[in-house]
mmCIF file of C-alpha atoms in Angstrom:
data_model
loop_
_atom_site.group_PDB
_atom_site.id
_atom_site.type_symbol
_atom_site.label_atom_id
_atom_site.label_comp_id
_atom_site.label_asym_id
_atom_site.label_seq_id
_atom_site.Cartn_x
_atom_site.Cartn_y
_atom_site.Cartn_z
ATOM 1 C CA MET A 23 -151.146 88.863 -139.296
ATOM 2 C CA PHE A 24 -148.899 86.347 -138.798
ATOM 3 C CA GLN A 25 -146.236 86.363 -137.338
ATOM 4 C CA LYS A 26 -144.185 83.366 -136.290
ATOM 5 C CA THR A 27 -146.408 82.437 -139.021
ATOM 6 C CA MET A 28 -145.715 83.529 -141.131
ATOM 7 C CA ILE A 29 -143.128 82.356 -141.399
ATOM 8 C CA ALA A 30 -143.590 79.299 -141.137
ATOM 9 C CA VAL A 31 -142.251 78.450 -144.212
ATOM 10 C CA LEU A 32 -138.712 78.184 -143.238
ATOM 11 C CA ALA A 33 -139.227 75.162 -141.360
ATOM 12 C CA ALA A 34 -140.016 74.014 -144.731
ATOM 13 C CA SER A 35 -136.303 74.066 -145.335
ATOM 14 C CA SER A 36 -136.043 70.616 -144.052
ATOM 15 C CA MET A 37 -137.839 69.555 -147.158
ATOM 16 C CA LEU A 38 -134.723 69.097 -149.293
ATOM 17 C CA PRO A 39 -131.491 67.439 -148.520
ATOM 18 C CA LEU A 40 -128.370 69.651 -149.218
ATOM 19 C CA THR A 41 -124.891 69.014 -148.943
ATOM 20 C CA GLN A 42 -124.383 70.198 -145.483
ATOM 21 C CA VAL A 43 -124.262 67.457 -143.073
ATOM 22 C CA GLN A 44 -124.892 69.268 -139.996
ATOM 23 C CA ALA A 45 -127.802 71.573 -138.531
ATOM 24 C CA ALA A 46 -127.491 74.849 -139.674
ATOM 25 C CA ASP A 47 -129.051 78.200 -138.682
ATOM 26 C CA TYR A 48 -130.509 80.983 -140.833
ATOM 27 C CA ILE A 49 -131.658 84.578 -139.913
ATOM 28 C CA ILE A 50 -134.353 85.481 -142.392
ATOM 29 C CA ASP A 51 -133.205 88.626 -144.700
ATOM 30 C CA LYS A 52 -135.806 90.944 -143.996
ATOM 31 C CA GLU A 53 -132.716 93.615 -144.115
ATOM 32 C CA GLY A 54 -132.169 92.910 -147.710
ATOM 33 C CA GLN A 55 -135.852 92.951 -148.350
ATOM 34 C CA HIS A 56 -135.691 89.053 -149.337
ATOM 35 C CA ALA A 57 -138.572 87.960 -147.375
ATOM 36 C CA PHE A 58 -142.299 89.000 -147.220
ATOM 37 C CA ILE A 59 -145.413 88.551 -145.212
ATOM 38 C CA GLN A 60 -148.638 89.320 -147.363
ATOM 39 C CA PHE A 61 -152.035 88.818 -147.289
ATOM 40 C CA LYS A 62 -155.395 88.738 -149.792
ATOM 41 C CA ILE A 63 -158.924 89.003 -148.541
ATOM 42 C CA SER A 64 -162.145 89.635 -150.723
ATOM 43 C CA HIS A 65 -163.351 92.998 -150.829
ATOM 44 C CA LEU A 66 -167.319 92.262 -150.563
ATOM 45 C CA GLY A 67 -166.884 89.690 -153.347
ATOM 46 C CA PHE A 68 -166.034 92.182 -155.982
ATOM 47 C CA SER A 69 -162.128 92.519 -155.771
ATOM 48 C CA TYR A 70 -159.566 92.066 -153.271
ATOM 49 C CA ILE A 71 -157.438 94.015 -150.766
ATOM 50 C CA LEU A 72 -153.987 93.026 -150.740
ATOM 51 C CA GLY A 73 -151.474 94.113 -148.122
ATOM 52 C CA SER A 74 -148.319 93.050 -146.269
ATOM 53 C CA PHE A 75 -146.514 93.353 -142.690
ATOM 54 C CA GLU A 76 -143.497 94.994 -143.365
ATOM 55 C CA ASP A 77 -141.940 94.859 -140.019
ATOM 56 C CA PHE A 78 -140.971 91.337 -138.823
ATOM 57 C CA SER A 79 -137.898 89.205 -137.730
ATOM 58 C CA GLY A 80 -137.159 85.458 -137.519
ATOM 59 C CA ASN A 81 -135.024 82.589 -137.890
ATOM 60 C CA PHE A 82 -135.033 78.791 -138.690
ATOM 61 C CA SER A 83 -132.915 75.792 -138.155
ATOM 62 C CA TYR A 84 -132.304 73.150 -140.895
ATOM 63 C CA ASP A 85 -130.970 69.667 -140.544
ATOM 64 C CA PRO A 86 -131.224 67.412 -143.796
ATOM 65 C CA ASP A 87 -130.396 64.318 -141.932
ATOM 66 C CA ASP A 88 -133.142 64.978 -139.030
ATOM 67 C CA LEU A 89 -135.777 66.969 -141.092
ATOM 68 C CA ALA A 90 -138.305 66.634 -137.886
ATOM 69 C CA SER A 91 -135.761 68.617 -135.941
ATOM 70 C CA SER A 92 -135.870 71.757 -138.364
ATOM 71 C CA SER A 93 -137.836 74.668 -136.771
ATOM 72 C CA VAL A 94 -138.911 78.376 -137.602
ATOM 73 C CA ASN A 95 -139.713 81.214 -135.557
ATOM 74 C CA VAL A 96 -141.131 84.481 -136.774
ATOM 75 C CA ASP A 97 -142.378 87.624 -134.978
ATOM 76 C CA VAL A 98 -144.446 90.103 -136.754
ATOM 77 C CA ASN A 99 -144.905 93.930 -135.685
ATOM 78 C CA VAL A 100 -148.821 93.858 -136.398
ATOM 79 C CA LYS A 101 -148.835 98.005 -136.557
ATOM 80 C CA SER A 102 -146.473 97.619 -139.765
ATOM 81 C CA LEU A 103 -149.532 96.632 -141.815
ATOM 82 C CA ASN A 104 -149.915 98.322 -145.215
ATOM 83 C CA SER A 105 -152.686 97.704 -147.500
ATOM 84 C CA ASN A 106 -151.622 100.888 -149.691
ATOM 85 C CA HIS A 107 -154.529 102.797 -148.228
ATOM 86 C CA ALA A 108 -153.718 104.908 -144.924
ATOM 87 C CA GLU A 109 -157.687 105.174 -143.865
ATOM 88 C CA ARG A 110 -158.053 101.431 -144.345
ATOM 89 C CA ASP A 111 -154.764 100.412 -142.455
ATOM 90 C CA LYS A 112 -155.850 102.600 -139.489
ATOM 91 C CA HIS A 113 -159.519 100.890 -139.497
ATOM 92 C CA ILE A 114 -158.205 97.460 -139.801
ATOM 93 C CA LEU A 115 -155.488 98.377 -136.830
ATOM 94 C CA ASN A 116 -158.138 99.741 -134.435
ATOM 95 C CA GLU A 117 -160.588 97.460 -132.044
ATOM 96 C CA ASP A 118 -162.980 96.634 -134.315
ATOM 97 C CA PHE A 119 -160.310 94.144 -136.327
ATOM 98 C CA LEU A 120 -156.589 93.627 -135.037
ATOM 99 C CA ASP A 121 -156.734 95.789 -132.019
ATOM 100 C CA ALA A 122 -153.132 96.492 -132.730
ATOM 101 C CA SER A 123 -152.678 98.724 -129.486
ATOM 102 C CA LYS A 124 -153.568 95.911 -127.329
ATOM 103 C CA TYR A 125 -152.175 93.049 -129.337
ATOM 104 C CA PRO A 126 -149.076 94.895 -131.371
ATOM 105 C CA THR A 127 -147.294 91.371 -131.891
ATOM 106 C CA ALA A 128 -148.190 88.340 -134.069
ATOM 107 C CA THR A 129 -146.010 85.298 -133.680
ATOM 108 C CA PHE A 130 -145.605 81.762 -135.493
ATOM 109 C CA GLU A 131 -143.557 78.722 -133.884
ATOM 110 C CA SER A 132 -143.222 75.754 -135.837
ATOM 111 C CA THR A 133 -144.045 72.268 -134.059
ATOM 112 C CA ASP A 134 -143.834 69.866 -137.021
ATOM 113 C CA PHE A 135 -142.941 69.306 -140.670
ATOM 114 C CA GLU A 136 -144.259 66.512 -143.037
ATOM 115 C CA SER A 137 -142.595 66.356 -146.384
ATOM 116 C CA THR A 138 -145.382 65.841 -149.275
ATOM 117 C CA GLY A 139 -142.764 65.185 -152.127
ATOM 118 C CA GLU A 140 -139.203 66.616 -153.675
ATOM 119 C CA GLY A 141 -138.977 70.325 -152.376
ATOM 120 C CA GLU A 142 -142.376 70.345 -150.912
ATOM 121 C CA GLY A 143 -144.201 69.659 -147.447
ATOM 122 C CA LYS A 144 -146.751 70.927 -144.794
ATOM 123 C CA LEU A 145 -145.181 73.021 -141.732
ATOM 124 C CA THR A 146 -147.404 72.844 -138.701
ATOM 125 C CA GLY A 147 -147.137 75.656 -136.009
ATOM 126 C CA GLU A 148 -148.694 77.667 -133.543
ATOM 127 C CA LEU A 149 -149.959 81.238 -134.870
ATOM 128 C CA THR A 150 -150.726 83.729 -132.258
ATOM 129 C CA LEU A 151 -152.708 86.724 -133.579
ATOM 130 C CA HIS A 152 -155.097 89.069 -131.856
ATOM 131 C CA GLY A 153 -154.401 87.456 -128.290
ATOM 132 C CA VAL A 154 -155.361 84.056 -129.446
ATOM 133 C CA THR A 155 -153.191 80.976 -130.499
ATOM 134 C CA ASN A 156 -154.177 78.328 -132.961
ATOM 135 C CA GLU A 157 -152.621 75.615 -134.700
ATOM 136 C CA ILE A 158 -152.170 75.907 -138.392
ATOM 137 C CA ILE A 159 -150.625 74.084 -141.451
ATOM 138 C CA MET A 160 -148.850 75.890 -144.065
ATOM 139 C CA ASP A 161 -148.135 74.185 -147.448
ATOM 140 C CA VAL A 162 -144.367 75.084 -148.305
ATOM 141 C CA THR A 163 -142.054 75.137 -151.318
ATOM 142 C CA HIS A 164 -138.515 74.974 -151.287
ATOM 143 C CA ILE A 165 -137.422 77.790 -153.715
ATOM 144 C CA GLY A 166 -133.666 77.143 -154.012
ATOM 145 C CA GLY A 167 -130.507 77.363 -151.968
ATOM 146 C CA GLY A 168 -126.873 77.892 -152.356
ATOM 147 C CA GLU A 169 -123.797 80.361 -152.373
ATOM 148 C CA ASP A 170 -124.450 84.140 -152.661
ATOM 149 C CA PRO A 171 -122.216 86.724 -154.160
ATOM 150 C CA TRP A 172 -120.995 87.855 -150.890
ATOM 151 C CA GLY A 173 -119.684 84.551 -149.492
ATOM 152 C CA GLY A 174 -122.690 83.601 -147.707
ATOM 153 C CA TYR A 175 -125.179 80.675 -148.066
ATOM 154 C CA ARG A 176 -128.764 81.215 -148.461
ATOM 155 C CA ASP A 177 -131.844 79.081 -148.587
ATOM 156 C CA GLY A 178 -135.425 80.505 -149.717
ATOM 157 C CA PHE A 179 -138.660 79.033 -149.180
ATOM 158 C CA GLU A 180 -142.199 80.073 -149.846
ATOM 159 C CA GLY A 181 -145.645 79.230 -148.199
ATOM 160 C CA THR A 182 -149.300 79.667 -148.080
ATOM 161 C CA THR A 183 -152.457 78.929 -146.016
ATOM 162 C CA ASN A 184 -155.802 80.291 -145.309
ATOM 163 C CA LEU A 185 -157.127 81.790 -142.011
ATOM 164 C CA THR A 186 -160.531 82.002 -140.664
ATOM 165 C CA LEU A 187 -160.864 85.344 -139.004
ATOM 166 C CA ALA A 188 -163.366 84.053 -136.262
ATOM 167 C CA ASP A 189 -160.663 81.670 -135.151
ATOM 168 C CA TYR A 190 -158.615 84.507 -133.897
ATOM 169 C CA ASP A 191 -161.797 86.258 -132.430
ATOM 170 C CA ILE A 192 -161.992 88.948 -135.403
ATOM 171 C CA ASP A 193 -165.332 89.697 -135.643
ATOM 172 C CA MET A 194 -166.433 89.682 -139.320
ATOM 173 C CA SER A 195 -170.129 89.130 -139.143
ATOM 174 C CA LYS A 196 -171.050 92.357 -140.436
ATOM 175 C CA PHE A 197 -169.493 91.249 -143.763
ATOM 176 C CA PRO A 198 -170.386 89.001 -146.421
ATOM 177 C CA PRO A 199 -168.983 85.495 -145.866
ATOM 178 C CA VAL A 200 -166.755 85.656 -148.616
ATOM 179 C CA MET A 201 -164.562 88.174 -146.327
ATOM 180 C CA ARG A 202 -164.203 85.846 -143.255
ATOM 181 C CA GLU A 203 -161.360 84.036 -144.573
ATOM 182 C CA LEU A 204 -158.013 85.346 -145.415
ATOM 183 C CA GLU A 205 -155.287 84.002 -147.539
ATOM 184 C CA LEU A 206 -151.689 84.284 -146.296
ATOM 185 C CA TYR A 207 -148.571 84.208 -148.440
ATOM 186 C CA VAL A 208 -144.958 84.274 -147.174
ATOM 187 C CA VAL A 209 -141.398 84.404 -148.695
ATOM 188 C CA PHE A 210 -138.529 83.988 -146.824
ATOM 189 C CA GLU A 211 -134.815 83.856 -147.819
ATOM 190 C CA GLY A 212 -132.504 82.950 -144.846
ATOM 191 C CA ILE A 213 -128.794 83.514 -144.509
ATOM 192 C CA ARG A 214 -127.015 80.748 -142.756
ATOM 193 C CA GLN A 215 -125.210 81.673 -139.890
#
């Protein structure tokens, strides 16, 4: 549920100074399966439903000398939701919840980044989901960066945030209050271009 949200996390690259001296552009390595958009929501207060969005794309820019200019953009194919239960996925994707036929894409576009310590920060951006756009703040952490075995350069980040589903006009009023908020977790590894 989160698309340029999710990702989101990449602007986090603005958190750590690297040895590079110019802004760099990165492509999120979805093809290599080094990026994930996952969610966790309570199931009636008894357990959790865990899932992911498996089809997304995005990029980020990082300038260690001008952290405020770093940015991230992510597009998510909402229909790629997978909670490891086909009938439940169909239900989540129908008009009762995500209405993926009407709103097939979720997006995230960063607007600001604030460092909160070495390798950590808060990434602010606009998340559009279910046809509604809201500002979200994601806690991000730099995982690591450096040269890869194929002659490229990579940086990786993780981020978390909680989403109140009613903020996106997703009606959870028939369910216990504990099911009305969702935890979003993203991991992005980017390949420098």
